[in-house]
Amino acid sequence: QVQLVESGGGLVRPGGSLRLSCVASGFRLAENVIGWFRQAPGKEREGVSVINASGGSRRYADSVRGRFTVSRDNAKNTIYLQMNSLAPEDTAVYYCATPIDTWHWPLRSSEFGTWGQGTQVTVSS
């Protein structure tokens, strides 16, 4: 069964950091592009970052560039999203996902087909 599972979310104060993990099972993560998305209450799902299969190419939304870093450990079948200098507007459920086929930047959730269940990130004082 193809599955992605996110973890690492939680409650953090403004300026704090979290590292999210996305673990794959049922397929080789090393062969896949992985996108990170987030969805805040009442808002559309937003593409945050993407990393290619080798890890050599990464892209970030303007809202997180310079604060978030995506990485991968293919040996552990895991993708990470290091989030620093967190702000209240980063509060959302964060998801990792793999594309169905062709994908574009900025990321479009409709082009991604395998999703994790999400992990809640809340930034509040």
Coordinates of N, CA and C in Angstrom, one line a residue:
Q1 N 0.8 -1.2 0.0 CA 0.0 0.0 0.0 C 0.9 1.2 0.0
V2 N 0.6 2.1 -1.0 CA 1.4 3.4 -1.1 C 0.9 4.3 0.0
Q3 N 1.8 4.9 0.8 CA 1.4 5.7 1.9 C 2.5 6.7 2.2
L4 N 2.0 7.9 2.6 CA 2.9 8.9 3.1 C 2.4 9.3 4.5
V5 N 3.3 9.5 5.4 CA 2.9 9.9 6.8 C 3.7 11.0 7.3
E6 N 3.1 12.1 7.6 CA 3.8 13.3 8.1 C 3.8 13.3 9.6
S7 N 4.8 13.9 10.2 CA 4.9 14.0 11.7 C 5.8 15.2 12.0
G8 N 5.8 15.6 13.2 CA 6.7 16.7 13.7 C 6.0 18.0 13.9
G9 N 4.7 18.1 13.6 CA 4.0 19.3 13.9 C 3.8 19.5 15.4
G10 N 3.2 20.7 15.7 CA 3.0 21.0 17.1 C 2.7 22.5 17.3
L11 N 2.7 22.9 18.6 CA 2.5 24.3 19.0 C 3.9 24.9 19.2
V12 N 4.2 26.0 18.6 CA 5.4 26.7 18.8 C 5.2 28.2 18.9
R13 N 6.1 28.9 19.6 CA 5.9 30.3 19.7 C 6.5 31.0 18.5
P14 N 6.1 32.2 18.2 CA 6.6 33.0 17.0 C 8.1 33.1 17.2
G15 N 8.8 32.8 16.1 CA 10.3 32.8 16.1 C 10.9 31.5 16.3
G16 N 10.0 30.5 16.7 CA 10.5 29.2 16.9 C 10.7 28.3 15.7
S17 N 11.1 27.1 15.9 CA 11.4 26.2 14.8 C 10.7 24.8 15.0
L18 N 10.4 24.2 13.9 CA 9.9 22.8 13.9 C 10.6 22.1 12.7
R19 N 10.7 20.8 12.8 CA 11.1 20.0 11.6 C 10.0 19.0 11.4
L20 N 9.5 19.0 10.2 CA 8.5 18.1 9.8 C 9.1 16.9 9.0
S21 N 8.6 15.7 9.2 CA 9.1 14.6 8.5 C 7.9 14.0 7.6
C22 N 8.3 13.4 6.5 CA 7.3 12.7 5.6 C 8.0 11.4 5.3
V23 N 7.4 10.3 5.8 CA 7.9 9.0 5.6 C 7.0 8.3 4.6
A24 N 7.7 7.6 3.6 CA 7.0 6.9 2.6 C 7.0 5.4 2.9
S25 N 5.9 4.7 2.5 CA 5.9 3.3 2.6 C 5.2 2.8 1.3
G26 N 5.6 1.6 0.9 CA 5.0 1.0 -0.3 C 5.6 1.5 -1.6
F27 N 6.5 2.4 -1.6 CA 7.2 2.8 -2.8 C 8.5 3.5 -2.4
R28 N 9.4 3.6 -3.4 CA 10.7 4.1 -3.2 C 10.7 5.6 -3.3
L29 N 10.8 6.3 -2.2 CA 10.8 7.8 -2.2 C 11.9 8.3 -3.1
A30 N 13.0 7.6 -3.2 CA 14.2 8.1 -4.0 C 13.8 8.3 -5.5
E31 N 12.7 7.8 -5.9 CA 12.4 7.9 -7.4 C 11.3 9.0 -7.6
N32 N 11.0 9.7 -6.5 CA 9.9 10.6 -6.6 C 10.2 12.1 -6.2
V33 N 9.6 13.0 -7.0 CA 9.5 14.4 -6.6 C 8.5 14.4 -5.4
I34 N 8.8 15.2 -4.4 CA 7.9 15.4 -3.2 C 7.6 16.9 -3.0
G35 N 6.3 17.1 -2.9 CA 5.9 18.5 -2.6 C 5.4 18.6 -1.2
W36 N 5.6 19.8 -0.6 CA 5.0 20.1 0.7 C 4.0 21.2 0.4
F37 N 2.8 21.0 1.0 CA 1.7 21.9 0.9 C 1.3 22.3 2.4
R38 N 0.5 23.3 2.5 CA -0.2 23.6 3.7 C -1.5 24.2 3.5
Q39 N -2.4 24.0 4.4 CA -3.8 24.6 4.3 C -4.2 25.1 5.7
A40 N -4.4 26.4 5.7 CA -4.9 27.1 6.8 C -6.4 27.1 6.8
P41 N -7.1 27.3 8.0 CA -8.5 27.3 8.0 C -9.1 28.3 7.1
G42 N -10.1 27.9 6.3 CA -10.7 28.8 5.4 C -10.0 29.2 4.2
K43 N -8.8 28.6 4.0 CA -8.0 29.0 2.8 C -7.7 27.8 1.9
E44 N -7.3 28.1 0.7 CA -7.0 27.0 -0.2 C -5.6 26.4 0.2
R45 N -5.5 25.1 -0.3 CA -4.2 24.5 -0.1 C -3.1 25.2 -0.9
E46 N -2.0 25.4 -0.2 CA -0.9 26.2 -0.8 C 0.4 25.4 -0.9
G47 N 1.0 25.5 -2.1 CA 2.3 24.8 -2.3 C 3.4 25.6 -1.5
V48 N 4.2 24.9 -0.8 CA 5.2 25.5 0.1 C 6.6 25.3 -0.5
S49 N 6.8 24.0 -0.9 CA 8.2 23.7 -1.3 C 8.1 22.4 -2.2
V50 N 9.1 22.2 -3.0 CA 9.2 20.9 -3.7 C 10.7 20.5 -3.8
I51 N 10.9 19.2 -3.8 CA 12.3 18.7 -4.0 C 12.3 17.6 -5.0
N52 N 13.3 17.6 -5.9 CA 13.3 16.5 -6.9 C 13.9 15.3 -6.3
A53 N 13.9 14.2 -7.1 CA 14.3 12.9 -6.6 C 15.7 12.8 -6.1
S54 N 16.6 13.5 -6.7 CA 18.0 13.5 -6.2 C 18.2 14.4 -5.0
G55 N 17.4 15.4 -4.9 CA 17.6 16.4 -3.8 C 18.4 17.6 -4.3
G56 N 18.8 17.5 -5.6 CA 19.6 18.6 -6.1 C 18.8 19.8 -6.5
S57 N 17.5 19.7 -6.7 CA 16.7 20.9 -7.1 C 15.6 21.1 -6.1
R58 N 15.5 22.3 -5.5 CA 14.5 22.6 -4.5 C 13.9 24.0 -4.9
R59 N 12.6 24.1 -4.6 CA 12.0 25.4 -4.8 C 11.1 25.7 -3.6
Y60 N 10.9 27.0 -3.4 CA 10.2 27.5 -2.2 C 9.2 28.6 -2.6
A61 N 8.1 28.6 -2.0 CA 7.1 29.7 -2.1 C 7.8 31.0 -1.5
D62 N 7.4 32.1 -2.1 CA 8.0 33.4 -1.6 C 7.8 33.6 -0.1
S63 N 6.6 33.1 0.4 CA 6.3 33.3 1.8 C 7.2 32.5 2.8
V64 N 7.9 31.6 2.3 CA 8.7 30.8 3.2 C 10.2 30.8 2.8
R65 N 10.5 31.3 1.7 CA 11.9 31.3 1.2 C 12.8 32.0 2.2
G66 N 13.9 31.3 2.5 CA 14.9 31.9 3.5 C 14.6 31.4 4.9
R67 N 13.4 30.9 5.2 CA 13.1 30.4 6.5 C 12.9 28.9 6.5
F68 N 12.4 28.3 5.4 CA 12.1 26.8 5.4 C 13.2 26.2 4.5
T69 N 13.6 25.0 4.8 CA 14.5 24.2 4.0 C 14.0 22.8 3.9
V70 N 13.9 22.3 2.6 CA 13.5 21.0 2.4 C 14.7 20.1 2.1
S71 N 14.6 18.9 2.6 CA 15.8 18.0 2.3 C 15.2 16.5 2.3
R72 N 16.1 15.6 1.9 CA 15.6 14.2 1.8 C 16.7 13.3 2.2
D73 N 16.3 12.2 2.8 CA 17.2 11.1 3.1 C 16.6 9.9 2.5
N74 N 17.1 9.6 1.3 CA 16.5 8.5 0.5 C 16.7 7.2 1.2
A75 N 17.8 7.0 1.9 CA 18.1 5.8 2.6 C 17.1 5.5 3.7
K76 N 16.5 6.6 4.2 CA 15.5 6.4 5.2 C 14.1 6.6 4.7
N77 N 14.0 6.8 3.3 CA 12.7 7.0 2.7 C 11.9 8.1 3.3
T78 N 12.7 9.2 3.6 CA 12.1 10.3 4.4 C 12.4 11.7 3.8
I79 N 11.5 12.6 3.8 CA 11.6 13.9 3.4 C 11.4 14.8 4.6
Y80 N 12.2 15.9 4.7 CA 12.1 16.8 5.9 C 11.8 18.2 5.4
L81 N 11.1 18.9 6.3 CA 10.9 20.3 6.1 C 11.3 21.0 7.3
Q82 N 12.4 21.7 7.3 CA 12.9 22.4 8.5 C 12.3 23.8 8.4
M83 N 11.6 24.2 9.4 CA 10.9 25.5 9.4 C 11.5 26.4 10.6
N84 N 12.1 27.5 10.2 CA 12.7 28.4 11.2 C 11.9 29.7 11.1
S85 N 12.1 30.5 12.2 CA 11.5 31.8 12.2 C 10.0 31.8 12.0
L86 N 9.4 30.9 12.6 CA 7.9 30.6 12.4 C 7.1 31.8 12.8
A87 N 6.1 32.1 12.1 CA 5.2 33.2 12.4 C 3.7 32.7 12.4
P88 N 2.9 33.5 13.0 CA 1.5 33.0 13.1 C 0.8 32.7 11.8
E89 N 1.3 33.4 10.8 CA 0.7 33.1 9.4 C 1.2 31.8 8.9
D90 N 2.1 31.1 9.5 CA 2.5 29.8 9.1 C 1.6 28.7 9.7
T91 N 0.7 29.1 10.5 CA -0.2 28.1 11.1 C -1.1 27.5 10.1
A92 N -1.0 26.1 10.0 CA -1.8 25.4 9.0 C -1.6 23.9 9.2
V93 N -2.3 23.1 8.5 CA -2.0 21.7 8.4 C -1.1 21.5 7.2
Y94 N 0.0 20.8 7.5 CA 1.1 20.6 6.5 C 1.0 19.2 5.9
Y95 N 1.1 19.1 4.6 CA 1.0 17.8 3.9 C 2.2 17.6 3.0
C96 N 2.6 16.4 2.8 CA 3.5 16.0 1.8 C 2.7 15.2 0.7
A97 N 3.2 15.2 -0.5 CA 2.5 14.6 -1.6 C 3.4 14.3 -2.7
T98 N 3.0 13.3 -3.6 CA 3.8 13.0 -4.8 C 2.9 13.4 -6.0
P99 N 3.6 13.8 -7.1 CA 2.8 14.2 -8.3 C 2.2 13.0 -9.0
I100 N 1.1 13.2 -9.6 CA 0.5 12.2 -10.4 C 1.3 11.9 -11.7
D101 N 1.7 13.0 -12.3 CA 2.6 12.9 -13.5 C 3.3 14.2 -13.7
T102 N 2.9 15.0 -14.7 CA 3.5 16.3 -14.8 C 3.1 17.3 -13.7
W103 N 4.0 18.1 -13.3 CA 3.7 19.1 -12.2 C 4.3 20.4 -12.6
H104 N 3.8 21.5 -12.0 CA 4.2 22.8 -12.4 C 4.5 23.6 -11.1
W105 N 5.3 24.6 -11.3 CA 5.6 25.6 -10.2 C 5.0 26.9 -10.6
P106 N 4.2 27.5 -9.7 CA 3.9 27.2 -8.3 C 3.1 25.8 -8.3
L107 N 3.3 25.1 -7.2 CA 2.6 23.8 -7.1 C 1.1 23.9 -7.2
R108 N 0.5 22.9 -7.8 CA -0.9 22.8 -7.9 C -1.4 21.5 -7.2
S109 N -2.2 21.6 -6.2 CA -2.6 20.4 -5.5 C -3.3 19.4 -6.4
S110 N -3.9 19.9 -7.5 CA -4.6 19.0 -8.4 C -3.7 18.1 -9.2
E111 N -2.4 18.4 -9.2 CA -1.4 17.6 -9.9 C -0.7 16.6 -9.0
F112 N -1.1 16.5 -7.7 CA -0.5 15.6 -6.8 C -1.6 14.6 -6.4
G113 N -1.2 13.3 -6.3 CA -2.2 12.3 -6.1 C -2.1 11.5 -4.9
T114 N -0.9 11.3 -4.3 CA -0.7 10.6 -3.1 C -0.4 11.6 -2.0
W115 N -1.2 11.6 -1.0 CA -1.1 12.6 0.1 C -1.0 11.9 1.5
G116 N -0.3 12.5 2.4 CA -0.3 12.1 3.7 C -1.6 12.6 4.4
Q117 N -1.7 12.3 5.7 CA -2.9 12.7 6.5 C -2.7 14.2 7.0
G118 N -1.5 14.7 7.0 CA -1.3 16.0 7.4 C -0.8 16.1 8.9
T119 N -0.1 17.1 9.2 CA 0.3 17.4 10.6 C 0.1 18.9 10.9
Q120 N -0.5 19.1 12.0 CA -0.9 20.5 12.4 C 0.3 21.2 12.9
V121 N 0.5 22.4 12.4 CA 1.5 23.4 12.9 C 0.7 24.6 13.4
T122 N 0.9 25.0 14.7 CA 0.3 26.1 15.2 C 1.4 27.0 15.8
V123 N 1.4 28.3 15.3 CA 2.4 29.2 15.8 C 1.6 30.3 16.6
S124 N 1.8 30.3 17.9 CA 1.1 31.3 18.7 C 1.8 31.5 20.0
S125 N 1.6 32.7 20.5 CA 2.3 33.1 21.8 C 1.3 32.8 22.9

